[in-house]
Short mmCIF file of C-alpha atoms and ligand atoms in Angstrom, two decimals:
data_model
loop_
_atom_site.label_atom_id
_atom_site.label_comp_id
_atom_site.label_asym_id
_atom_site.label_seq_id
_atom_site.Cartn_x
_atom_site.Cartn_y
_atom_site.Cartn_z
CA MET A 1 1.50 1.60 27.20
CA SER A 2 0.69 -1.54 29.17
CA GLY A 3 3.79 -3.52 28.18
CA ILE A 4 5.78 -5.18 25.42
CA THR A 5 6.62 -8.81 24.72
CA ILE A 6 9.31 -9.58 22.15
CA LEU A 7 7.95 -12.70 20.45
CA THR A 8 10.28 -15.53 19.44
CA ALA A 9 7.52 -17.44 17.62
CA TYR A 10 4.47 -16.17 15.78
CA ASP A 11 2.04 -18.24 17.88
CA GLU A 12 3.52 -17.23 21.25
CA ARG A 13 0.92 -15.59 23.51
CA PRO A 14 1.96 -13.87 26.73
CA ASP A 15 -0.29 -14.39 29.72
CA VAL A 16 -1.55 -10.80 29.94
CA SER A 17 -5.01 -9.29 29.93
CA GLY A 18 -6.38 -6.55 27.67
CA GLU A 19 -5.89 -5.70 24.01
CA LEU A 20 -2.90 -7.22 22.20
CA VAL A 21 -1.42 -5.65 19.06
CA TYR A 22 1.46 -6.70 16.83
CA ARG A 23 4.35 -4.36 16.14
CA ALA A 24 6.85 -4.67 13.31
CA GLY A 25 8.76 -1.44 12.55
CA GLY A 26 6.32 0.50 14.72
CA THR A 27 6.27 3.55 12.42
CA ASP A 28 2.50 3.46 12.02
CA LEU A 29 1.53 1.82 15.30
CA GLN A 30 3.50 4.08 17.63
CA GLU A 31 2.23 7.25 15.96
CA ARG A 32 -1.34 5.95 16.15
CA LEU A 33 -1.05 5.08 19.84
CA ARG A 34 0.48 8.49 20.52
CA THR A 35 -2.34 10.37 18.83
CA THR A 36 -5.23 8.21 20.04
CA GLY A 37 -3.80 7.51 23.50
CA GLY A 38 -4.27 3.73 23.21
CA THR A 39 -2.37 1.49 25.64
CA PRO A 40 -2.54 -2.10 24.33
CA HIS A 41 0.02 -4.78 25.17
CA ILE A 42 2.48 -4.87 22.27
CA LEU A 43 3.64 -8.11 20.68
CA ASP A 44 6.89 -7.19 18.94
CA LEU A 45 7.56 -9.45 15.95
CA THR A 46 11.19 -8.56 15.38
CA GLY A 47 12.49 -11.44 17.52
CA VAL A 48 10.82 -14.16 15.43
CA PRO A 49 13.47 -16.13 13.48
CA GLY A 50 13.24 -15.50 9.73
CA PHE A 51 11.02 -12.44 10.17
CA ALA A 52 13.14 -10.42 7.72
CA ALA A 53 14.51 -13.27 5.59
CA ILE A 54 14.52 -13.12 1.77
CA ALA A 55 14.61 -16.37 -0.23
CA HIS A 56 15.08 -16.70 -4.00
CA THR A 57 13.90 -19.94 -5.61
CA ASP A 58 12.82 -21.06 -9.09
CA ALA A 59 9.23 -20.40 -8.01
CA GLY A 60 9.94 -16.77 -7.17
CA THR A 61 11.13 -14.61 -4.32
CA THR A 62 9.78 -14.77 -0.80
CA LEU A 63 10.05 -11.77 1.50
CA GLY A 64 9.70 -12.25 5.22
CA ALA A 65 7.07 -9.86 6.59
CA GLY A 66 9.82 -8.02 8.44
CA THR A 67 11.83 -7.18 5.31
CA THR A 68 12.30 -3.45 5.48
CA VAL A 69 11.07 -1.06 2.81
CA ALA A 70 14.68 0.13 2.36
CA THR A 71 15.81 -3.45 1.69
CA VAL A 72 13.08 -3.87 -0.90
CA ALA A 73 14.15 -0.61 -2.57
CA HIS A 74 17.80 -1.65 -2.70
CA ASP A 75 17.93 -5.43 -3.03
CA LEU A 76 15.02 -5.96 -5.46
CA ALA A 77 15.82 -3.14 -7.88
CA ALA A 78 17.15 -5.46 -10.61
CA ASP A 79 14.53 -8.21 -10.44
CA TYR A 80 11.39 -6.34 -9.35
CA PRO A 81 11.87 -2.73 -10.45
CA ALA A 82 8.24 -1.65 -10.08
CA LEU A 83 8.21 -2.73 -6.45
CA ALA A 84 11.68 -1.34 -5.72
CA LEU A 85 10.92 2.06 -7.28
CA THR A 86 7.71 2.32 -5.28
CA ALA A 87 9.52 1.39 -2.07
CA ALA A 88 12.25 3.94 -2.77
CA GLY A 89 9.66 6.68 -3.31
CA LEU A 90 7.64 6.38 -0.11
CA ALA A 91 8.00 8.22 3.19
CA THR A 92 11.53 9.20 4.27
CA PRO A 93 14.90 7.38 4.52
CA GLN A 94 14.38 7.00 8.27
CA VAL A 95 10.91 5.46 7.86
CA ARG A 96 12.04 3.20 5.01
CA ALA A 97 14.90 1.87 7.13
CA THR A 98 12.47 0.76 9.85
CA ALA A 99 9.12 0.13 8.16
CA THR A 100 8.42 -3.41 7.03
CA VAL A 101 6.59 -5.03 4.14
CA GLY A 102 3.97 -6.55 6.47
CA GLY A 103 3.46 -3.33 8.40
CA ASN A 104 3.13 -1.36 5.18
CA LEU A 105 0.36 -3.63 3.91
CA LEU A 106 -1.46 -3.63 7.26
CA GLN A 107 -1.01 0.02 8.27
CA ARG A 108 -4.19 1.81 9.31
CA THR A 109 -5.87 4.59 7.36
CA ARG A 110 -4.29 8.04 7.44
CA CYS A 111 -7.64 9.82 7.68
CA TRP A 112 -7.43 12.68 10.17
CA TYR A 113 -10.86 11.82 11.60
CA PHE A 114 -9.70 8.26 12.39
CA ARG A 115 -6.50 9.55 13.99
CA HIS A 116 -8.28 12.23 16.04
CA PRO A 117 -8.44 11.34 19.76
CA HIS A 118 -11.89 12.86 20.28
CA LEU A 119 -13.75 11.89 17.10
CA SER A 120 -15.13 8.56 15.99
CA CYS A 121 -15.63 7.04 12.56
CA PHE A 122 -16.36 3.60 11.12
CA LYS A 123 -12.75 2.55 11.63
CA SER A 124 -12.51 3.71 15.24
CA GLY A 125 -15.70 2.00 16.33
CA GLY A 126 -18.28 4.60 15.22
CA ASP A 127 -21.13 4.26 12.77
CA SER A 128 -20.43 6.98 10.20
CA CYS A 129 -17.74 8.60 8.08
CA PRO A 130 -17.38 12.20 9.33
CA ALA A 131 -15.14 13.03 6.36
CA ARG A 132 -18.14 12.90 4.06
CA ASP A 133 -19.85 15.87 5.69
CA GLY A 134 -16.55 17.37 6.78
CA ARG A 135 -13.18 17.81 5.02
CA HIS A 136 -12.11 15.10 2.59
CA LEU A 137 -9.58 16.85 0.38
CA TYR A 138 -7.34 13.74 0.50
CA GLY A 139 -10.28 11.36 0.09
CA VAL A 140 -11.18 8.95 -2.67
CA ALA A 141 -11.98 9.80 -6.28
CA PHE A 142 -13.60 6.39 -6.78
CA ASP A 143 -16.28 6.58 -4.12
CA THR A 144 -17.13 2.90 -3.86
CA ALA A 145 -17.17 2.23 -0.11
CA PRO A 146 -18.59 3.77 3.07
CA CYS A 147 -15.22 5.10 4.31
CA ALA A 148 -14.11 8.05 2.16
CA HIS A 149 -10.35 7.74 2.65
CA PRO A 150 -8.01 5.81 0.32
CA HIS A 151 -5.92 2.90 1.53
CA PRO A 152 -2.43 4.19 2.35
CA SER A 153 -0.21 1.28 1.26
CA SER A 154 2.06 2.08 -1.68
CA LEU A 155 3.63 -1.38 -1.60
CA ALA A 156 0.18 -2.99 -1.92
CA MET A 157 -0.25 -1.06 -5.16
CA ALA A 158 3.07 -2.28 -6.55
CA LEU A 159 2.51 -5.85 -5.34
CA LEU A 160 -0.79 -5.88 -7.27
CA THR A 161 1.16 -5.47 -10.52
CA TYR A 162 3.14 -8.64 -9.71
CA ALA A 163 0.07 -10.59 -8.56
CA ALA A 164 2.07 -11.26 -5.38
CA THR A 165 0.68 -13.64 -2.78
CA VAL A 166 0.63 -13.39 0.99
CA ASP A 167 0.98 -16.07 3.68
CA THR A 168 -0.22 -15.65 7.23
CA THR A 169 -0.17 -17.84 10.31
CA HIS A 170 -3.72 -18.94 9.39
CA ARG A 171 -3.75 -19.03 5.57
CA SER A 172 -1.51 -19.17 2.52
CA GLY A 173 -1.59 -17.95 -1.08
CA LEU A 174 -3.80 -14.91 -0.44
CA GLY A 175 -3.94 -12.22 -3.12
CA ILE A 176 -3.45 -8.59 -2.10
CA GLY A 177 -7.22 -8.16 -2.63
CA ASP A 178 -7.90 -11.01 -0.19
CA VAL A 179 -5.81 -9.22 2.43
CA LEU A 180 -7.16 -5.69 1.94
CA GLY A 181 -10.72 -6.52 0.87
CA ASP A 182 -12.70 -4.04 -1.21
CA GLY A 183 -13.58 -1.52 1.48
CA SER A 184 -17.16 -2.75 1.83
CA ASP A 185 -16.54 -3.41 5.53
CA PRO A 186 -15.78 0.19 6.52
CA GLY A 187 -14.46 -0.80 9.94
CA ARG A 188 -11.48 -2.67 8.48
CA ASP A 189 -8.28 -1.61 6.72
CA HIS A 190 -7.45 -5.27 6.13
CA LEU A 191 -9.19 -8.59 6.60
CA LEU A 192 -6.69 -10.41 8.83
CA ALA A 193 -8.01 -11.69 12.14
CA ASP A 194 -6.78 -10.08 15.37
CA ASP A 195 -4.51 -13.06 16.13
CA GLU A 196 -3.37 -13.59 12.52
CA VAL A 197 0.19 -12.63 11.62
CA LEU A 198 1.29 -11.82 8.08
CA THR A 199 4.40 -13.96 7.67
CA ARG A 200 5.54 -13.77 4.03
CA VAL A 201 4.96 -12.15 0.66
CA THR A 202 5.83 -14.14 -2.47
CA LEU A 203 6.63 -12.63 -5.84
CA PRO A 204 6.63 -14.64 -9.09
CA PRO A 205 9.96 -15.23 -10.87
CA PRO A 206 11.41 -12.03 -12.38
CA ALA A 207 10.20 -11.18 -15.90
CA PRO A 208 13.22 -10.90 -18.20
CA GLY A 209 13.41 -7.50 -19.89
CA GLU A 210 10.89 -5.86 -17.57
CA ARG A 211 10.91 -2.08 -17.53
CA ALA A 212 9.10 -0.16 -14.84
CA ALA A 213 8.30 3.34 -13.70
CA TYR A 214 6.73 4.85 -10.60
CA PHE A 215 5.44 8.37 -10.06
CA ARG A 216 3.64 10.09 -7.21
CA SER A 217 1.83 13.40 -7.25
CA ILE A 218 2.41 14.83 -3.82
CA SER A 219 1.62 18.06 -2.03
CA ARG A 220 5.22 18.61 -0.94
CA PHE A 221 8.65 17.30 -1.94
CA GLU A 222 8.74 14.28 0.40
CA ALA A 223 7.65 12.94 3.80
CA GLU A 224 4.01 12.89 2.80
CA TRP A 225 1.55 10.36 1.44
CA PRO A 226 0.84 10.87 -2.25
CA LEU A 227 -2.34 12.51 -3.50
CA VAL A 228 -2.21 10.05 -6.39
CA GLU A 229 0.47 7.50 -7.26
CA ALA A 230 0.93 5.12 -10.17
CA VAL A 231 3.24 2.29 -11.11
CA CYS A 232 3.69 0.52 -14.43
CA ARG A 233 5.53 -2.63 -15.57
CA VAL A 234 6.01 -3.50 -19.22
CA VAL A 235 7.77 -6.23 -21.14
CA ARG A 236 8.37 -5.39 -24.80
CA ASP A 237 9.60 -7.58 -27.65
CA ASP A 238 12.53 -6.78 -29.95
CA ALA A 239 10.24 -4.66 -32.14
CA GLY A 240 9.25 -2.56 -29.13
CA VAL A 241 5.74 -4.02 -28.94
CA VAL A 242 4.32 -4.38 -25.44
CA ARG A 243 3.78 -8.09 -24.79
CA ALA A 244 2.80 -7.80 -21.13
CA CYS A 245 1.97 -4.88 -18.91
CA ALA A 246 0.48 -4.06 -15.53
CA VAL A 247 -0.59 -0.64 -14.26
CA ALA A 248 -1.84 0.14 -10.76
CA VAL A 249 -2.73 3.33 -8.92
CA GLY A 250 -3.05 4.38 -5.30
CA GLY A 251 -4.49 7.30 -3.36
CA VAL A 252 -7.77 7.33 -5.25
CA ALA A 253 -9.89 4.40 -4.07
CA PRO A 254 -10.65 2.42 -0.91
CA THR A 255 -7.89 0.01 -1.99
CA PRO A 256 -5.14 0.28 -4.61
CA LEU A 257 -6.47 -0.46 -8.11
CA ARG A 258 -5.17 -2.34 -11.14
CA LEU A 259 -6.32 -0.57 -14.31
CA PRO A 260 -7.28 -3.25 -16.86
CA ALA A 261 -8.70 -0.70 -19.35
CA VAL A 262 -5.33 1.05 -19.42
CA GLU A 263 -3.43 -2.23 -19.68
CA ASP A 264 -5.61 -3.40 -22.59
CA LEU A 265 -4.85 -0.26 -24.58
CA LEU A 266 -1.11 -0.54 -23.96
CA THR A 267 -0.78 -4.25 -24.71
CA GLY A 268 0.16 -4.78 -28.34
CA SER A 269 1.14 -1.12 -28.81
CA THR A 270 4.58 0.39 -29.19
CA LEU A 271 3.80 2.92 -26.46
CA ASP A 272 3.44 5.64 -29.08
CA GLU A 273 2.28 9.04 -27.92
CA ALA A 274 -1.32 8.64 -29.07
CA THR A 275 -1.70 5.31 -27.28
CA VAL A 276 -0.16 6.67 -24.09
CA SER A 277 -2.58 9.64 -24.12
CA ALA A 278 -5.58 7.40 -24.72
CA ALA A 279 -4.45 4.98 -22.01
CA ALA A 280 -3.94 7.78 -19.48
CA ALA A 281 -7.42 9.11 -20.26
CA ALA A 282 -8.83 5.61 -19.71
CA ALA A 283 -7.54 5.73 -16.13
CA ARG A 284 -10.42 8.09 -15.31
CA ARG A 285 -13.10 5.53 -16.21
CA GLY A 286 -15.44 4.85 -13.33
CA ALA A 287 -14.26 7.81 -11.23
CA ASN A 288 -17.01 9.38 -9.11
CA PRO A 289 -15.24 11.89 -6.89
CA LEU A 290 -16.44 13.50 -3.70
CA PRO A 291 -17.14 17.26 -3.64
CA GLU A 292 -13.50 18.05 -2.70
CA THR A 293 -11.71 15.33 -4.71
CA GLY A 294 -12.55 16.21 -8.31
CA TYR A 295 -8.98 17.45 -8.68
CA LYS A 296 -7.79 13.87 -8.13
CA VAL A 297 -9.44 12.72 -11.35
CA GLU A 298 -7.38 15.26 -13.32
CA LEU A 299 -4.30 14.31 -11.31
CA LEU A 300 -4.91 10.62 -11.93
CA GLU A 301 -4.79 11.07 -15.71
CA ALA A 302 -1.69 13.25 -15.44
CA THR A 303 0.05 10.84 -13.05
CA VAL A 304 -0.65 7.80 -15.22
CA CYS A 305 0.50 9.77 -18.28
CA GLU A 306 3.75 10.63 -16.50
CA VAL A 307 4.42 7.05 -15.47
CA LEU A 308 3.75 5.79 -19.00
CA ASP A 309 6.04 8.45 -20.47
CA ARG A 310 8.75 7.38 -18.08
CA VAL A 311 8.41 3.68 -18.85
CA ARG A 312 8.72 4.19 -22.60
CA SER A 313 11.67 6.58 -22.52
C1 FAD B 401 6.11 10.98 6.81
C2 FAD B 401 5.59 9.64 6.39
C3 FAD B 401 5.24 9.42 5.06
C4 FAD B 401 4.74 8.17 4.66
N1 FAD B 401 4.41 7.97 3.35
C5 FAD B 401 3.96 6.75 2.96
C6 FAD B 401 3.65 6.48 1.61
O1 FAD B 401 3.75 7.32 0.75
N2 FAD B 401 3.21 5.23 1.30
C7 FAD B 401 3.08 4.25 2.22
O2 FAD B 401 2.72 3.12 1.89
N3 FAD B 401 3.36 4.48 3.50
C8 FAD B 401 3.80 5.70 3.89
N4 FAD B 401 4.09 5.93 5.20
C9 FAD B 401 3.73 4.91 6.18
C10 FAD B 401 4.81 3.90 6.42
O3 FAD B 401 5.16 3.28 5.21
C11 FAD B 401 4.21 2.89 7.39
O4 FAD B 401 4.15 3.53 8.64
C12 FAD B 401 5.03 1.64 7.49
O5 FAD B 401 5.12 0.98 6.25
C13 FAD B 401 4.41 0.68 8.49
O6 FAD B 401 5.31 -0.41 8.65
P1 FAD B 401 5.80 -0.83 10.11
O7 FAD B 401 6.62 -2.05 9.95
O8 FAD B 401 6.44 0.29 10.82
O9 FAD B 401 4.39 -1.17 10.73
P2 FAD B 401 3.89 -1.09 12.26
O10 FAD B 401 3.70 0.32 12.64
O11 FAD B 401 4.75 -1.94 13.12
O12 FAD B 401 2.48 -1.81 12.09
C14 FAD B 401 1.45 -1.25 11.29
C15 FAD B 401 0.17 -2.06 11.55
O13 FAD B 401 0.29 -3.37 11.03
C16 FAD B 401 0.22 -4.36 12.07
N5 FAD B 401 1.28 -5.32 11.72
C17 FAD B 401 2.56 -5.02 11.38
N6 FAD B 401 3.19 -6.13 10.95
C18 FAD B 401 2.30 -7.14 11.05
C19 FAD B 401 2.35 -8.52 10.72
N7 FAD B 401 3.45 -9.09 10.18
N8 FAD B 401 1.24 -9.28 10.92
C20 FAD B 401 0.11 -8.73 11.45
N9 FAD B 401 -0.01 -7.41 11.77
C21 FAD B 401 1.09 -6.63 11.56
C22 FAD B 401 0.42 -3.61 13.36
O14 FAD B 401 -0.30 -4.20 14.43
C23 FAD B 401 -0.12 -2.24 13.04
O15 FAD B 401 -1.53 -2.20 13.20
C24 FAD B 401 4.61 7.14 5.61
C25 FAD B 401 4.98 7.36 6.94
C26 FAD B 401 5.46 8.59 7.32
C27 FAD B 401 5.86 8.80 8.77
#
């Protein structure tokens, strides 16, 4: 490691040569540097005033980029249950206590080819995706981009269901899709510039009466990224009819996906069993798995079915 500067302002630039990288909680960055052997100069964001501040206003709730995942899980449970449940379900208590909202959105892919010190891929400066001809058991089931690995951010998936916006040092009001892109540039996990800092995430005002559920299908009990994950928000009227709903999934595509076909089937229903089954089946639409990821299409339907069952019970 070439050195660390604790920033006290987002635009502070130390007079050092070589590669500069930002660090928030460091849970992704430090592991990546350890496995790849990189030695950039680290710009630690934790000294910037307001980095982890949360503000509630009539226009919504603003989370400083440094708000920890554990804080999201605990403090936002009443107002933003879909986000809080997702936060509570990811990684481990130790990671959640340190990992931040900004770092979660901007973490790099978990693909083992990318993280391998002696292999190259699109995202590590190469010109191919070795997972395609190699092992891609944890790859995408919606094969829509050159890189075959899904985006790892669970919070991005949940933030999609709130149509949350993101501010950076360069721009404001970005959607999650503006930050993550669509995967068509296989060298990028996000579209922020090298000197651009994610500063805030803004959620709309809480939706009264919102119910939410989150479920992940995972290869072991915890401390692992999900194979497939899904989150659902619904607002129902007094007769139990769904007046608004949002469903998103992760682990299956180059970026987390909202599922409008599923949402359309649920909206106006009472979440009866037949509608839930049809909606879960609709989650498969457009899937075109890789040779090793066909199982994810089955898992996607089952995971969405589980999350819908949970939200109606
Ligand atoms: C066992 C395990 C299981 C996990 N399971 C999941 C899971 O299921 N779902 C999930 O989403 N995550 C999971 N994670 C990943 C974890 O959530 C991320 O490591 C964490 O969210 C990253 O946040 P951080 O603050 O530590 O980021 P850092 O490691 O500090 O940074 C991550 C990246 O973002 C950049 N960065 C950070 N903050 C900013 C900013 N404000 N502006 C610009 N660039 C920035 C850094 O330069 C770096 O490239 C898991 C991790 C572990 C160890």
